[in-house]
Tab-separated table of C-alpha atoms in Angstrom:
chain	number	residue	atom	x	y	z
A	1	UNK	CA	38.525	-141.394	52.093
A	2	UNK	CA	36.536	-143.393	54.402
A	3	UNK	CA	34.996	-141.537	57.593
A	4	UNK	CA	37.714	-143.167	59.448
A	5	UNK	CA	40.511	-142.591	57.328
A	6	UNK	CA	39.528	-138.846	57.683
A	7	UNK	CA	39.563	-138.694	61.450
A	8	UNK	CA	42.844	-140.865	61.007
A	9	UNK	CA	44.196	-138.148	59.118
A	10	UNK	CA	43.141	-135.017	61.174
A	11	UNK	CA	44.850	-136.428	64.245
A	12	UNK	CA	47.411	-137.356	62.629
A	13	UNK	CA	48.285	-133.524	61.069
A	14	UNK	CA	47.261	-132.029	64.482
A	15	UNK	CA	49.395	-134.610	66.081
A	16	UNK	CA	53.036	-133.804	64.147
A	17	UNK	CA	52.188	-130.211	64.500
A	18	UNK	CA	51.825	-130.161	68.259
A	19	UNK	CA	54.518	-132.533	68.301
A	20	UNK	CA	56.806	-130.195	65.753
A	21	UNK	CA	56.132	-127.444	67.789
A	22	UNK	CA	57.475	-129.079	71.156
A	23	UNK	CA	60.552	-129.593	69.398
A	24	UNK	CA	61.019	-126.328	68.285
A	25	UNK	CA	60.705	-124.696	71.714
A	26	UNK	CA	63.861	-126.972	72.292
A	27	UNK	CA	65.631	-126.241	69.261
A	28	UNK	CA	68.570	-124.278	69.748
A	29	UNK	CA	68.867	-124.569	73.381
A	30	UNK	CA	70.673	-126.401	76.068
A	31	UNK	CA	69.613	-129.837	77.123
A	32	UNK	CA	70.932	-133.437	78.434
A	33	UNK	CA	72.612	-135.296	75.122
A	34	UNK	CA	73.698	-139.457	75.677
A	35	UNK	CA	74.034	-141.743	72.462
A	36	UNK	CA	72.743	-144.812	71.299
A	37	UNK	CA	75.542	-145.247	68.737
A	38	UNK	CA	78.283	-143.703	66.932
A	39	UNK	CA	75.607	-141.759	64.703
A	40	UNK	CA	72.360	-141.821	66.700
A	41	UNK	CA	72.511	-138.828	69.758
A	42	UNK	CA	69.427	-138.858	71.511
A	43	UNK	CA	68.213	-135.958	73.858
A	44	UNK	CA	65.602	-134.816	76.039
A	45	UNK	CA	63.618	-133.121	72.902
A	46	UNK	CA	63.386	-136.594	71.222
A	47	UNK	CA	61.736	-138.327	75.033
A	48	UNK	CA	59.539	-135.133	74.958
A	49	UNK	CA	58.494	-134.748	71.676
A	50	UNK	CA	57.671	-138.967	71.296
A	51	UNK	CA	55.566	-137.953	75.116
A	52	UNK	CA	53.509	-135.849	73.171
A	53	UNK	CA	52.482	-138.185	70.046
A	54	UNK	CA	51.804	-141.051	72.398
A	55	UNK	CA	48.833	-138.646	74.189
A	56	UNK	CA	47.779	-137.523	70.754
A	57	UNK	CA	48.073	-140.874	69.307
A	58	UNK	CA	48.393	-143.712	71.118
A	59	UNK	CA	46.382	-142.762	74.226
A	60	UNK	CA	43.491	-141.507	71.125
A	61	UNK	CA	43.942	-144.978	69.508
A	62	UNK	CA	44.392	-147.417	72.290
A	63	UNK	CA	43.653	-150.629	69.776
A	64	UNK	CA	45.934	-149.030	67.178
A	65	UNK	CA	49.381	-150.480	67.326
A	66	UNK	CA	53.144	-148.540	68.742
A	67	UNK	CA	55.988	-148.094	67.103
A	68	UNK	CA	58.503	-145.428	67.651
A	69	UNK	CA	62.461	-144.869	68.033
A	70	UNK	CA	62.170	-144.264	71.179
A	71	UNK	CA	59.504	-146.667	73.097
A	72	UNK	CA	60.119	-150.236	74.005
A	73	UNK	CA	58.714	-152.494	70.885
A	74	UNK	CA	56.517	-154.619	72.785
A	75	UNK	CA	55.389	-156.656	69.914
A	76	UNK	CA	52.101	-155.954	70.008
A	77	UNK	CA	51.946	-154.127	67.342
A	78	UNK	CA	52.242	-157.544	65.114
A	79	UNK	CA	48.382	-157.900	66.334
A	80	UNK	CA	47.249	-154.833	65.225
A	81	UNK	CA	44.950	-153.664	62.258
A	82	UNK	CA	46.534	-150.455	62.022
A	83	UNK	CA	49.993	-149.048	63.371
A	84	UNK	CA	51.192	-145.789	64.518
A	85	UNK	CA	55.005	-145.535	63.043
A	86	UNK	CA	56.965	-142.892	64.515
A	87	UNK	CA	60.246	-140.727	64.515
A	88	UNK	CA	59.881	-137.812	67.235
A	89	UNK	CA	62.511	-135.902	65.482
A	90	UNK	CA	64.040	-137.737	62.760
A	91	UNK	CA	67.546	-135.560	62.366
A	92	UNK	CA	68.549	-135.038	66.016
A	93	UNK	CA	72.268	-134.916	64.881
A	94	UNK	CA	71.302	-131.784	62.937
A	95	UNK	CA	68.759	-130.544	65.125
A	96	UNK	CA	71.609	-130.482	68.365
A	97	UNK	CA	73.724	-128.624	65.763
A	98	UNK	CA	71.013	-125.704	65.195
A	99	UNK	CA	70.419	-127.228	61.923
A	100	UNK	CA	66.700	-126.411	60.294
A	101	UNK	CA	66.654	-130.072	58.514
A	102	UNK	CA	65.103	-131.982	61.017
A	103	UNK	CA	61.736	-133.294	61.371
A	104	UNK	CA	58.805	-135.220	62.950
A	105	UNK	CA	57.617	-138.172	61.090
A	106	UNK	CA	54.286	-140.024	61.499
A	107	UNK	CA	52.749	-142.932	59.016
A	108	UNK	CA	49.813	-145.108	59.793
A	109	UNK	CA	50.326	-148.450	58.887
A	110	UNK	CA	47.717	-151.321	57.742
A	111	UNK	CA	48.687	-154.808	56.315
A	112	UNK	CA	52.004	-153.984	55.851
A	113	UNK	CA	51.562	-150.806	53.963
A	114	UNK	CA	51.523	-147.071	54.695
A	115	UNK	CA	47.878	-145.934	54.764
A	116	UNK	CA	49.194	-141.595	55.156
A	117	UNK	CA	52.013	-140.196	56.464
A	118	UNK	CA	53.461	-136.813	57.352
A	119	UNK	CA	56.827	-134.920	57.433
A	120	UNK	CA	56.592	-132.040	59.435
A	121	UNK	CA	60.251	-129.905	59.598
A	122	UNK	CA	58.749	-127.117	62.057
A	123	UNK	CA	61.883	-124.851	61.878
A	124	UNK	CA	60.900	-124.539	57.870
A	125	UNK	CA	57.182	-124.762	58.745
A	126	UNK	CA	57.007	-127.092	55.918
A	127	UNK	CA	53.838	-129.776	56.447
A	128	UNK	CA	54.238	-133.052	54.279
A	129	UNK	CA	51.997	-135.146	53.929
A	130	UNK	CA	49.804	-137.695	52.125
A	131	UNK	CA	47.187	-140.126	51.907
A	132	UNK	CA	47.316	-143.789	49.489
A	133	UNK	CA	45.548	-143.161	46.603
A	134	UNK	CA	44.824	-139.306	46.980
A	135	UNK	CA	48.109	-138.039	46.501
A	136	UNK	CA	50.679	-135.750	48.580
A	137	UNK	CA	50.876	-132.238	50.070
A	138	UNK	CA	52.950	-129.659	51.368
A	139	UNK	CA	51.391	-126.715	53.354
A	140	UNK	CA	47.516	-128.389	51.611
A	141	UNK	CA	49.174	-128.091	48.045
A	142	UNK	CA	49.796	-130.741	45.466
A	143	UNK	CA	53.824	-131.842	45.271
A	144	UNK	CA	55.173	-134.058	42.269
A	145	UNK	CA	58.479	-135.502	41.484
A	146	UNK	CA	61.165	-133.956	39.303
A	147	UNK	CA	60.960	-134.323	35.346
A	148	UNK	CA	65.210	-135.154	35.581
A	149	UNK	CA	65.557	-138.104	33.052
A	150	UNK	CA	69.335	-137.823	33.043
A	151	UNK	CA	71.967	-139.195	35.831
A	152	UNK	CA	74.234	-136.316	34.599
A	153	UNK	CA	71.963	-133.664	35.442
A	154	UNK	CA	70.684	-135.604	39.108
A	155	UNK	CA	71.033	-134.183	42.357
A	156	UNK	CA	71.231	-136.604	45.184
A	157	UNK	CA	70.427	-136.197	48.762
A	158	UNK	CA	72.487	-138.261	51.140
A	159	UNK	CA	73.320	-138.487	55.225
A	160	UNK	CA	76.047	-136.626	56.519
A	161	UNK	CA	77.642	-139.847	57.911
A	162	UNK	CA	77.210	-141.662	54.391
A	163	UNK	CA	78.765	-138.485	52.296
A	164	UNK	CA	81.507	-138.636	54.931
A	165	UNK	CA	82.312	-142.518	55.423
A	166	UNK	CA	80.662	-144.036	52.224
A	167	UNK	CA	82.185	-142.577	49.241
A	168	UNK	CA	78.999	-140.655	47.773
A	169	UNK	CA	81.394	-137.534	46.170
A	170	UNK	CA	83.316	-140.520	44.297
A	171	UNK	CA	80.351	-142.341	42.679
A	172	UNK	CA	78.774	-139.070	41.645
A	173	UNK	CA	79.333	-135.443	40.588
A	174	UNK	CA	80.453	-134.167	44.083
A	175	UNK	CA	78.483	-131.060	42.425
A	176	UNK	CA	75.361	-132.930	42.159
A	177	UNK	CA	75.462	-134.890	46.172
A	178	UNK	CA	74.208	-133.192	48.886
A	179	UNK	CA	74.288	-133.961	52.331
A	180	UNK	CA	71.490	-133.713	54.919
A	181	UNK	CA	70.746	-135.988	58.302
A	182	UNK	CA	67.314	-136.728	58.326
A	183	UNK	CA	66.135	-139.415	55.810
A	184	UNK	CA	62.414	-138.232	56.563
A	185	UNK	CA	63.092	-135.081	55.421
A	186	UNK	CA	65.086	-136.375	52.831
A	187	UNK	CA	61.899	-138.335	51.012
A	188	UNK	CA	60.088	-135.103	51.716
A	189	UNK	CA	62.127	-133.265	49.807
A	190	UNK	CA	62.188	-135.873	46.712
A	191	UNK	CA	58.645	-135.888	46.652
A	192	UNK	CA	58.662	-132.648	46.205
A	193	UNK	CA	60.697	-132.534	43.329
A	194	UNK	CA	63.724	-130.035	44.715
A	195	UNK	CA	66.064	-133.175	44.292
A	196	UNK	CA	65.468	-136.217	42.148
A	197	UNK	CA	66.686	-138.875	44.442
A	198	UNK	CA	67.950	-140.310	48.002
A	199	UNK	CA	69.298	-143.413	48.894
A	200	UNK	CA	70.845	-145.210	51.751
A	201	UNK	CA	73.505	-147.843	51.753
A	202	UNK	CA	72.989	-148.219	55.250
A	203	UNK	CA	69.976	-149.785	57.492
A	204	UNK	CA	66.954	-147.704	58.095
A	205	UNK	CA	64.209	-148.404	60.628
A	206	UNK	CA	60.482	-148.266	59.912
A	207	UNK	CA	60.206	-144.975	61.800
A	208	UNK	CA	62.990	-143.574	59.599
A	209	UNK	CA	61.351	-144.116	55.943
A	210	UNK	CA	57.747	-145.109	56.244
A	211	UNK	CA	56.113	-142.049	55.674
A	212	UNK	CA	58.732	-140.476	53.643
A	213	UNK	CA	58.336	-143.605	51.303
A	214	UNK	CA	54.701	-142.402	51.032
A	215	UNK	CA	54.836	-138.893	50.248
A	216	UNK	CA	56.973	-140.192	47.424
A	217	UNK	CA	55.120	-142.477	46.059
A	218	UNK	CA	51.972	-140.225	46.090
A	219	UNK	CA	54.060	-137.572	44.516
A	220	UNK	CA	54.840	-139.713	41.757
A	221	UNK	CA	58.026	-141.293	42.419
A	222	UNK	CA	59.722	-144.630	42.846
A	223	UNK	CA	60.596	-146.750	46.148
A	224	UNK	CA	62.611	-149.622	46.670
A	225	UNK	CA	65.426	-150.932	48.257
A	226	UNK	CA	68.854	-150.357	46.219
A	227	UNK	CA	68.225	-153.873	44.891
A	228	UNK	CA	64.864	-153.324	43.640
A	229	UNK	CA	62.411	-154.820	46.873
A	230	UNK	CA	59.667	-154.209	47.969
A	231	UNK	CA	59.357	-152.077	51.694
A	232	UNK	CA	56.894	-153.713	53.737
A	233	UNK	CA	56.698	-152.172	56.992
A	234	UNK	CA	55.206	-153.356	60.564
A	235	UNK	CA	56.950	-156.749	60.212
A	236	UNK	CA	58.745	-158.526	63.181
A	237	UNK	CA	62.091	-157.082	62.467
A	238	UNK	CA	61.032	-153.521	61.515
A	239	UNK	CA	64.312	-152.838	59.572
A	240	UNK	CA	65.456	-152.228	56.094
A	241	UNK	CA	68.593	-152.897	54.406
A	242	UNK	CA	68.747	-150.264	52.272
A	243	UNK	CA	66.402	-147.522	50.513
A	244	UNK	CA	66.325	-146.130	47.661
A	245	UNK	CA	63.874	-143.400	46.723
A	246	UNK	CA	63.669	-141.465	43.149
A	247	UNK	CA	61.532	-139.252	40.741
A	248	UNK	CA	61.116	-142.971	38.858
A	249	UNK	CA	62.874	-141.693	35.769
A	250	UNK	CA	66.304	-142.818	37.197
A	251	UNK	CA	65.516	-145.779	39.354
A	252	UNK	CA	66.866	-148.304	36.959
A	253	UNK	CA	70.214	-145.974	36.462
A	254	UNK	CA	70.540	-145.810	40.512
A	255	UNK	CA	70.313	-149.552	40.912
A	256	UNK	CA	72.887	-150.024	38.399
A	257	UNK	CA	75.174	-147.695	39.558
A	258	UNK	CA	74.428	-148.512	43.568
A	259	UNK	CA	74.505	-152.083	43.179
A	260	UNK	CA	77.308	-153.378	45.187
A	261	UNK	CA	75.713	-151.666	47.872
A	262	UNK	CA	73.002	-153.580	47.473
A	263	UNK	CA	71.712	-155.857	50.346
A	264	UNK	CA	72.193	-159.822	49.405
């Protein structure tokens, strides 16, 4: 890791963790609630908690490029070497419902490509993250994949809207699916091997997957879209079909079975 890279990644852990814990002082507690759409709340924890990784980051950084869920994309990001990509709490739906399955999510991007990332779920005080190339972390130690080889033995992680509305419980072992809101959290979770896959049928935003996608892939794992793509990240539409994530043992089986879902 290049000098750089390692200041990179020490702001970056102290960042999610100061940012983690301003969410947490929320969690549980009254505040003002309004929705972007049908399945995306947003409330006063999210403008707070994004507040306090735009000091730490952006304000640390000022010729790094912005993106987050909830800041104007000015476009100027396109410009930059290197791009802050970030979810302030990724999982507000469960974290308004006093549900510990939220998180913060951070990734550095460069050339179209997560440099590190990190997952930080501060009502589990479970830190995940990861660097390209040197592998991923939770709480400083080594994660990997599961060893699953076989789709009859697979557990799946899914949203709570998609196991509702989508038909996961049909396609799979309702036995084996297993719902949880954030998609950051999600990948975290894969990477770490306590489930072998997630996947969503519908769009995700940089902010949503981009470090997630990284901690996977560090930890061994497979990342695609459900038709096989590549995720590039930090382009002009910052959006994403689908996603598929896996221990890499059942990619192939996933696409197969997911792939009517899969974007055209």
């Amino acid at each position: 890791m290049t000098e750089r890279d390692g200041a990179d990644h020490r702001l970056l852990l102290d960042a999610v963790r100061e940012a983690g814990a301003c969410a947490l002082k929320r969690f549980k507690t009254d505040q003002k609630v309004w929705r972007k759409s049908k399945h995306h709340p947003v409330c006063e924890a999210d403008i707070e908690t994004n507040a306090v990784l735009s000091d730490m980051l952006k304000d640390r950084r000022p010729d790094y490029g912005w993106l987050s869920e909830e800041s104007e994309d000015s476009g100027e990001r396109l410009a930059a070497k290197r791009v802050w990509v970030v979810d302030p709490i990724d999982g507000t739906n469960s974290y308004l419902k006093g549900l510990p399955e939220f998180a913060v999510s951070v990734g550095l991007i460069a050339d179209g490509r997560a440099l590190m990332g990190a997952v930080y779920n501060p009502a589990a005080d479970e830190l995940f993250e990861a660097v390209a190339g040197a592998g991923a972390r939770l709480n400083g130690k080594e994660i990997r994949v599961s060893t699953c080889t076989d789709m009859a033995d697979a557990t799946i992680l899914v949203s709570r809207s998609e196991h509702r509305e989508a038909g996961w419980p049909e396609r799979f072992d309702g036995d084996k699916v297993h719902a949880i809101s954030s998609i950051a959290y999600k990948l975290a979770l894969v990477a770490d091997g306590r489930y072998d896959a997630t996947a969503s049928a519908w769009p995700k935003a940089d902010w949503d997957i981009c470090a997630g996608c990284l901690l996977v892939a560090e930890a061994g794992g497979t990342i695609s879209s459900i038709a096989g793509k590549d995720l590039r990240f930090n382009q002009e539409r910052p959006k994403h079909a689908t996603c598929l994530a896996s221990n890499g043992h059942l990619h192939d089986a996933l696409q197969t079975e997911l792939s009517d879902w899969a974007e055209k």
